[in-house]
XYZ file of C-alpha atoms in Angstrom:
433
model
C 48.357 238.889 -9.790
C 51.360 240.135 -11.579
C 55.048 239.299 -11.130
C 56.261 241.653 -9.225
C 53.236 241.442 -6.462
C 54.213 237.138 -6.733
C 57.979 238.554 -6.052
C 56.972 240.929 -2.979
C 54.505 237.882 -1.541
C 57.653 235.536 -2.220
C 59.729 237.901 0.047
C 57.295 238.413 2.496
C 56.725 234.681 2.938
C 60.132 233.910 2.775
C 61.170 236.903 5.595
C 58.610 235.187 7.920
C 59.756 231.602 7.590
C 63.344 232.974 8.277
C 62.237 234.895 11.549
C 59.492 232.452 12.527
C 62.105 229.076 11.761
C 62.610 227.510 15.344
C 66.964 227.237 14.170
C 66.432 230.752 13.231
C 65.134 232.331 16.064
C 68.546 232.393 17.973
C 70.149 234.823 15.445
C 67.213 236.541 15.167
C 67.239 237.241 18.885
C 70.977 237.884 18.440
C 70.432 240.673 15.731
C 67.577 242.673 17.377
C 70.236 242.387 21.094
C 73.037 243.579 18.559
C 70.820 246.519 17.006
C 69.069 247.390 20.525
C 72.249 247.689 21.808
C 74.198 249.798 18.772
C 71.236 252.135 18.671
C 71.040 252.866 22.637
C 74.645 253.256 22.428
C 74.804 255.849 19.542
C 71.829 257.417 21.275
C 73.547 257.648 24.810
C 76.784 258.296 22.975
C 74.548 261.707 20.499
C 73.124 262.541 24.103
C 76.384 262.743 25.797
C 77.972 264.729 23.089
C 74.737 266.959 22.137
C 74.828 267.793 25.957
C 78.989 268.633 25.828
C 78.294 271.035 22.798
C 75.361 272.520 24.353
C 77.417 272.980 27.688
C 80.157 274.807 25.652
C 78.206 277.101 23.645
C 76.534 278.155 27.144
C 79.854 279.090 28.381
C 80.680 280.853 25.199
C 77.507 282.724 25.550
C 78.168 283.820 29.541
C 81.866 284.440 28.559
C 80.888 286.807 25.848
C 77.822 288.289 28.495
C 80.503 289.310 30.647
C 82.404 290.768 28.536
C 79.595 293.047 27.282
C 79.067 293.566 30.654
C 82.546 294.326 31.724
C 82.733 296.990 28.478
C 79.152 299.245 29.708
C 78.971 299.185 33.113
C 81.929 300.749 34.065
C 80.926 303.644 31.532
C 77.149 303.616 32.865
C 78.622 303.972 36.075
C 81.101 306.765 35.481
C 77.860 308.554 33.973
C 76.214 307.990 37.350
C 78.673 309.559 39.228
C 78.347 312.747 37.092
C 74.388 312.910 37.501
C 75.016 312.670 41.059
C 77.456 315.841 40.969
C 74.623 317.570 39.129
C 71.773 317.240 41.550
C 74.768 318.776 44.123
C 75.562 321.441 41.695
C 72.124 321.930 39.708
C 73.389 325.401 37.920
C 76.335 323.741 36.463
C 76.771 325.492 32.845
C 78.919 324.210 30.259
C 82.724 324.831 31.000
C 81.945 323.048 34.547
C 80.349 320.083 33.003
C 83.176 319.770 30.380
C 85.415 319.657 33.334
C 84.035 316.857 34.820
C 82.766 315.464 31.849
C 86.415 315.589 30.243
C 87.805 313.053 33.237
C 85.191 310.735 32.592
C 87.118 310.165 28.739
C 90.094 308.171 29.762
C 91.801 305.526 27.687
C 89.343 302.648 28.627
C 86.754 304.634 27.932
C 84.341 303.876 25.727
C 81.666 306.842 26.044
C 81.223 308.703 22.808
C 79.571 311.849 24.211
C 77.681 312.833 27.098
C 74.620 315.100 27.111
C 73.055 317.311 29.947
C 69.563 318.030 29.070
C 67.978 320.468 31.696
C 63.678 320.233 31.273
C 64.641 317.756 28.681
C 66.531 319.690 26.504
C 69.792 319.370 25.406
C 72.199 322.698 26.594
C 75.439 321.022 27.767
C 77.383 318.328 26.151
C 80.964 317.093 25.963
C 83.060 316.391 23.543
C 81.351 319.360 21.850
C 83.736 319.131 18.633
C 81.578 316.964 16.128
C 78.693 317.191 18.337
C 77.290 320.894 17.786
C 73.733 319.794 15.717
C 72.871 317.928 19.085
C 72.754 321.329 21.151
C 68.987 322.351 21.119
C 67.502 318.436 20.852
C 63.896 318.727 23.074
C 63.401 315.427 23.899
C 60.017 316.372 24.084
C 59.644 316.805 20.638
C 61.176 314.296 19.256
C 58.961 310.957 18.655
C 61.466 308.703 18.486
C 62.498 309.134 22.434
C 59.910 311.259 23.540
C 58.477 308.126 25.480
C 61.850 306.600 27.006
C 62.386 310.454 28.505
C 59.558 310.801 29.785
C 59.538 307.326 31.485
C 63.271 308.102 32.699
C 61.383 311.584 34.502
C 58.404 310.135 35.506
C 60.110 306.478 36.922
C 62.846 308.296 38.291
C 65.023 305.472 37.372
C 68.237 305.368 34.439
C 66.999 303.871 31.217
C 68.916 301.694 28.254
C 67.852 302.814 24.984
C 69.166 301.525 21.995
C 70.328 300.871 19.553
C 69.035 304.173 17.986
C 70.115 306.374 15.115
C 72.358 309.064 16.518
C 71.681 312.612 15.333
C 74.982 313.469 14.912
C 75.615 309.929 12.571
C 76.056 306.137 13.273
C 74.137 304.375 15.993
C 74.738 303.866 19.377
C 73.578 302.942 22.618
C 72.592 305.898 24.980
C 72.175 305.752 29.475
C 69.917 308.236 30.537
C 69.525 309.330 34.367
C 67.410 311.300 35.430
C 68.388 313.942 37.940
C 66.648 315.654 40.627
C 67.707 318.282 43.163
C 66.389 319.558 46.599
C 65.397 323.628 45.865
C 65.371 325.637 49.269
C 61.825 326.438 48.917
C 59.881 323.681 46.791
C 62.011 320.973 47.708
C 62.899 317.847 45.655
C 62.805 319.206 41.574
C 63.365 317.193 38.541
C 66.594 318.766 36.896
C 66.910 317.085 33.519
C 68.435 314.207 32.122
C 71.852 313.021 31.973
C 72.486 310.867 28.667
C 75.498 309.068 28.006
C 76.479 307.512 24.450
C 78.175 304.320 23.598
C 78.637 303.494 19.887
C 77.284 299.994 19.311
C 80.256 299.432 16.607
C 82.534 299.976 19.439
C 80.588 297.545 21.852
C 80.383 294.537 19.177
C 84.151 295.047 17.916
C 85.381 295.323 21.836
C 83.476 292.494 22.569
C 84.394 289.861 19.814
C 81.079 289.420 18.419
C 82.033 290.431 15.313
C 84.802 287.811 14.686
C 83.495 285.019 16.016
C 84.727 281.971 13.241
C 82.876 279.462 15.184
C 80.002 280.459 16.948
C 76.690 282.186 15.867
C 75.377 285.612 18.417
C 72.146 287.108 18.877
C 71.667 289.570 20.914
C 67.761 290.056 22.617
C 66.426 293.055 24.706
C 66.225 296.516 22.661
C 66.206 299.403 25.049
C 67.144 297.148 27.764
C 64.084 294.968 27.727
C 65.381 291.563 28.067
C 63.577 288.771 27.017
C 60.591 291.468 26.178
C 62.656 293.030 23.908
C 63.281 292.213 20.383
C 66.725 291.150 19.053
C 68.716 293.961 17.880
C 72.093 291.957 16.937
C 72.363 288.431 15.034
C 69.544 286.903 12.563
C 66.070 285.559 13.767
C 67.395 281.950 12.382
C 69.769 281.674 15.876
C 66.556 282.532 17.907
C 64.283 279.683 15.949
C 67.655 277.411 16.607
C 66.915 276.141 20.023
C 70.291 278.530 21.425
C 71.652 278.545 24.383
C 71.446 282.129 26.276
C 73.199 284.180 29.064
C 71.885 287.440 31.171
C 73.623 290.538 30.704
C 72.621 292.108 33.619
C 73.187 296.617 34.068
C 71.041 296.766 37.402
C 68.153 298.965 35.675
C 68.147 297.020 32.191
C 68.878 293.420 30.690
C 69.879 291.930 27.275
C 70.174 288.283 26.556
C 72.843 286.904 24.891
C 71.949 283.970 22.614
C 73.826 281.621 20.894
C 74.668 278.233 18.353
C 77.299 276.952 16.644
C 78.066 278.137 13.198
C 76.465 276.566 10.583
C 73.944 275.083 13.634
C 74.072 272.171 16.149
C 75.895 269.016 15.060
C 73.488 266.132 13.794
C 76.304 263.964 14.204
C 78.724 262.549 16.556
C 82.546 261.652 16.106
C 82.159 258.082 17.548
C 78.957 256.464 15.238
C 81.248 254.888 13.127
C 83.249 253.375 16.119
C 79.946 252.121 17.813
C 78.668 251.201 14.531
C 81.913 248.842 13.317
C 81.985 247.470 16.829
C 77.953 246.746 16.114
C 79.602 244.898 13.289
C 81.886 243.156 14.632
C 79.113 242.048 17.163
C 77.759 240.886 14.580
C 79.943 238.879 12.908
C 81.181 237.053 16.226
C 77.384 236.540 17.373
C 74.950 236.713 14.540
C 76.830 235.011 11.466
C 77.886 231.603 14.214
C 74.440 231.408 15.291
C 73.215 231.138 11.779
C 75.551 229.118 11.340
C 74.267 226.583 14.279
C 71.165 227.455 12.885
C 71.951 225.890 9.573
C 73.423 223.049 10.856
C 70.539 222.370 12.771
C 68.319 222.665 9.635
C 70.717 220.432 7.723
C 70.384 217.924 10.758
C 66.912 218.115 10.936
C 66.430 217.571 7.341
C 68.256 214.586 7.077
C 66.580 213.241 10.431
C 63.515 213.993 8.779
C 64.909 211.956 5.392
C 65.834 209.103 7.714
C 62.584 208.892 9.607
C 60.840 209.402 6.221
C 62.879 206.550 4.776
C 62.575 204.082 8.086
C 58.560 204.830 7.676
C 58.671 203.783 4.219
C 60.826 200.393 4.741
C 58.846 200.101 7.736
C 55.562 200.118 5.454
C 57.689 197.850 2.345
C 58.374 195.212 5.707
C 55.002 195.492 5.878
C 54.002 194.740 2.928
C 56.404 192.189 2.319
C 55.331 190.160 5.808
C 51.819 190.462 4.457
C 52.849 188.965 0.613
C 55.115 186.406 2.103
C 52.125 185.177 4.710
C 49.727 185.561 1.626
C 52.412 183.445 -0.655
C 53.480 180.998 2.189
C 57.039 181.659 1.432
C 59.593 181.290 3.943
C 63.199 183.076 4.310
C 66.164 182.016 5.913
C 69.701 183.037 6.069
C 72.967 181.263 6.647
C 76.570 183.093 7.549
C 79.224 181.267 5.855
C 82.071 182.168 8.094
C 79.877 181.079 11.296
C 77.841 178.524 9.931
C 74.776 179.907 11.917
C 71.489 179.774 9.980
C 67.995 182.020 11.300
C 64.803 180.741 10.303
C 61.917 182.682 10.139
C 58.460 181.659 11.834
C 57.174 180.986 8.231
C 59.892 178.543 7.275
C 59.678 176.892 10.839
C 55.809 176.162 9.847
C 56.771 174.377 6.561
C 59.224 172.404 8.420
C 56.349 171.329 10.979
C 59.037 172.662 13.965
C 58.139 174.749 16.670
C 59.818 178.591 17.635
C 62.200 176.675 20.512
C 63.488 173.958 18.245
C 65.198 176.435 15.833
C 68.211 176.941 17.740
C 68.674 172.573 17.179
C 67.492 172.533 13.686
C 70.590 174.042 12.187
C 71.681 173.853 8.170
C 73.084 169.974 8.960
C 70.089 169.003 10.505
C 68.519 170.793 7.688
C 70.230 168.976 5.237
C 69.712 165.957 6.648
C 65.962 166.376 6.734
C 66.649 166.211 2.709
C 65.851 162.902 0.657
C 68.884 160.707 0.007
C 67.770 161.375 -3.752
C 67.946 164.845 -4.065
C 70.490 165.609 -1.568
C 73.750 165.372 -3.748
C 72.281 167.175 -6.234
C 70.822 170.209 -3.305
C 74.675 170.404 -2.588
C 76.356 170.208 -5.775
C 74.205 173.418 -6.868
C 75.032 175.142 -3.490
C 78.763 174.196 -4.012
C 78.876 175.957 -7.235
C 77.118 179.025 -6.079
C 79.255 179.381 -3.418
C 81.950 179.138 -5.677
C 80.925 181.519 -8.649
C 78.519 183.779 -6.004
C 75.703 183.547 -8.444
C 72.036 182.952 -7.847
C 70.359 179.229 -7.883
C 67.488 177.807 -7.365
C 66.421 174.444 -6.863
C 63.738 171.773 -6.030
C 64.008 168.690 -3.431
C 62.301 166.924 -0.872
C 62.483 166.344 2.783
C 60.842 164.385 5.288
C 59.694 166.595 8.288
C 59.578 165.129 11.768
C 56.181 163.919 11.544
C 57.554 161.586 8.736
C 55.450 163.016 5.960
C 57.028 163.798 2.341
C 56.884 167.191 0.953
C 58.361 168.979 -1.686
C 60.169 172.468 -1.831
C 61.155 174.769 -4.251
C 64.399 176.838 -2.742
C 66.015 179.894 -4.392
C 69.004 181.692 -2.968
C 71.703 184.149 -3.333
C 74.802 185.901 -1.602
C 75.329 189.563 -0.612
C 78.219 191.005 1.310
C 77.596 192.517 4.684
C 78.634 196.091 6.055
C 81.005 194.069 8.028
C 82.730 191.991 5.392
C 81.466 189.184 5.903
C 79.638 186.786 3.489
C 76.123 185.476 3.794
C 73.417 182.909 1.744
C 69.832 184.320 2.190
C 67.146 182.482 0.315
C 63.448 181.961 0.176
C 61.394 178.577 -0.137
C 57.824 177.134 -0.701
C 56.453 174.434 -0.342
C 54.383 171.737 -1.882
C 52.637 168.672 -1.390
């Protein structure tokens, strides 16, 4: 196994000790609460604001419906009114249909020409100036709108068509009505068709779609299709664009209006970077003071673990020690100086022949009046002088124990300083025969 899979194992281990770590595990818990929350709140927060930019591209999109609206239908309309003069009047020739035609072109208007077409061809139209080559179109003939004709004749309903190429130049949009008339002897006749002509440069500049700085248009419904039309204003990229869309609604035909915001929805939201400092913040306040806790309860349970570790192994050295001193027969005893209270352990108790309850009697007088006249000047001179320098010494006498008997010992001793300040004399002895 090479270095780098050693360093990604190291990692690994190390990440899973950190989360898995019982002082840990508070933090952790803090950061995924901290996270959890920052990321529902940017999501609520993207939802909230993908929702208000969605809402106001939906108004742009009916405001700019009704404005397309507003700009045909009035002109569709004023058509209308002259098809229904027709059927009254259905030998009209061309100076009375310029009359009435001529009204129909007021200030607002926004009708380029209007063409009678009696049997589907083209013998009346107004303005005539500009639109002579039209005079003579047969509908009938011509491939191009032979079919939306026919289906105005035959449906007996108006028709949108558009936007087509306009013989006389440019495109535009054109409302056809059909017109029929009651004869005296055959009764209800099909006159003709009335067609009125909107440029579609004059609909888009009226309507603003052609200055639009920040939102993208489509617009859906050729020949007044709707939604079963195809898009005949804007690129296909707003329609793949998930856009927002309105209903342009003429009574007899139907365009959609669809659209985004330029350059396409916003990823993006203007408070992230709020939610995400106050995320950090969280996490400073929470996250670092729990590791912190964390570490200090590591650090304590380290050293707990030292001091257990280290009470185990002076527990086993007492151990050991009780079981050499019982092997060795040597006894311990210590005196305080400043008290001049001695303890006795059971071992030295046993050389002395005493029992447990006569320890508290058998103090260091006693003691050192248990010691031969012989030898005790010479036990106390050496104590004397340790006392006095606070070295070691060591020394043999003998003593008489209670039962009278003579036995000798071999004492050695030495002073050490308590945590209190005090001064104590600890030493060890064995006996002999």
């Amino acid at each position: 196994m090479n270095n780098q899979a050693l360093g990604k194992r190291s990692f690994w281990q190390q990440a899973k000790f950190f989360i898995w770590n019982p002082a840990n595990l508070p933090a952790v818990i803090a950061i995924i609460v901290v996270l959890g929350a920052a990321y529902t709140a940017e999501r609520i927060n993207a939802a909230s604001e993908a929702r208000q930019e969605r809402a106001e591209m939906q108004n742009r999109a009916t405001m700019m419906a009704f404005r397309l609206q507003a700009l045909l239908s009035p002109n569709i309309e004023l058509t209308r009114g002259l098809a229904s003069t027709i059927a009254t009047e259905p030998n009209m020739r061309q100076e009375r249909f310029s009359e009435l035609a001529r009204s129909l072109f007021h200030e607002k208007s926004l009708l380029r020409n209007i063409a009678g077409a009696p049997e589907l061809v083209v013998t009346m139209i107004y303005p005539r100036r500009g639109n002579e080559q039209v005079i003579g179109f047969d509908y009938q003939k011509n491939i191009a709108q032979r079919q939306m004709a026919i289906q105005a004749r035959d449906g007996g309903m108006p028709t949108l068509a558009g936007p087509v190429k306009l013989i006389q130049g440019g495109e535009g949009f054109i409302a056809r009505f059909p017109i029929h008339y009651n004869h005296e002897i055959h009764g209800l006749q099909f006159w003709g068709l009335l067609s009125a002509v909107i440029s579609t440069d004059v609909i888009y500049s009226q309507s603003g779609l052609l200055d639009q700085d920040d939102v993208s248009f489509a617009l859906v419904g050729r020949d007044g299709q709707g939604e079963q039309g195809s898009l005949f204003f804007g690129s296909k990229e707003i329609l793949n664009s998930d856009p927002v869309g309105a209903l342009v609604d003429f009574g007899f035909a139907q365009w959609e209006v669809k659209a985004i915001p330029k350059g396409g929805w916003t990823t993006g939201y203007e408070g992230e970077w709020g939610i995400r400092t106050a995320a950090f913040l969280a996490f400073l306040l929470i996250v670092v003071p729990f590791f912190f806790v964390g570490w200090l309860y590591r650090d304590r349970l380290s050293h707990l673990r030292e001091r257990i570790l280290r009470q185990q192994a002076l527990s086993e050295a007492n151990s050991r020690l009780e079981f050499a001193l019982d092997a060795s027969g040597i006894a311990v005893w210590e005196y305080d100086i400043e008290t001049g209270t001695t303890q006795w352990d059971p071992r030295m108790l046993e050389l002395f022949g005493l029992e447990e309850g006569d320890a508290d009697e058998f103090g260091a007088m006693k003691w050192m009046e248990s010691v031969s006249l012989e030898d005790r000047s010479s036990l106390i001179d050496v104590i004397r002088k340790a006392v006095e320098t606070g070295d070691k010494y060591q020394h043999q006498f003998r003593i008489k124990d209670k039962n009278g008997k003579n036995r000798t010992f071999r004492t050695v001793g030495f002073f050490f300083d308590t945590p209190e300040g005090g001064k104590r004399l600890i030493g060890s002895q064995l006996g002999h025969q």
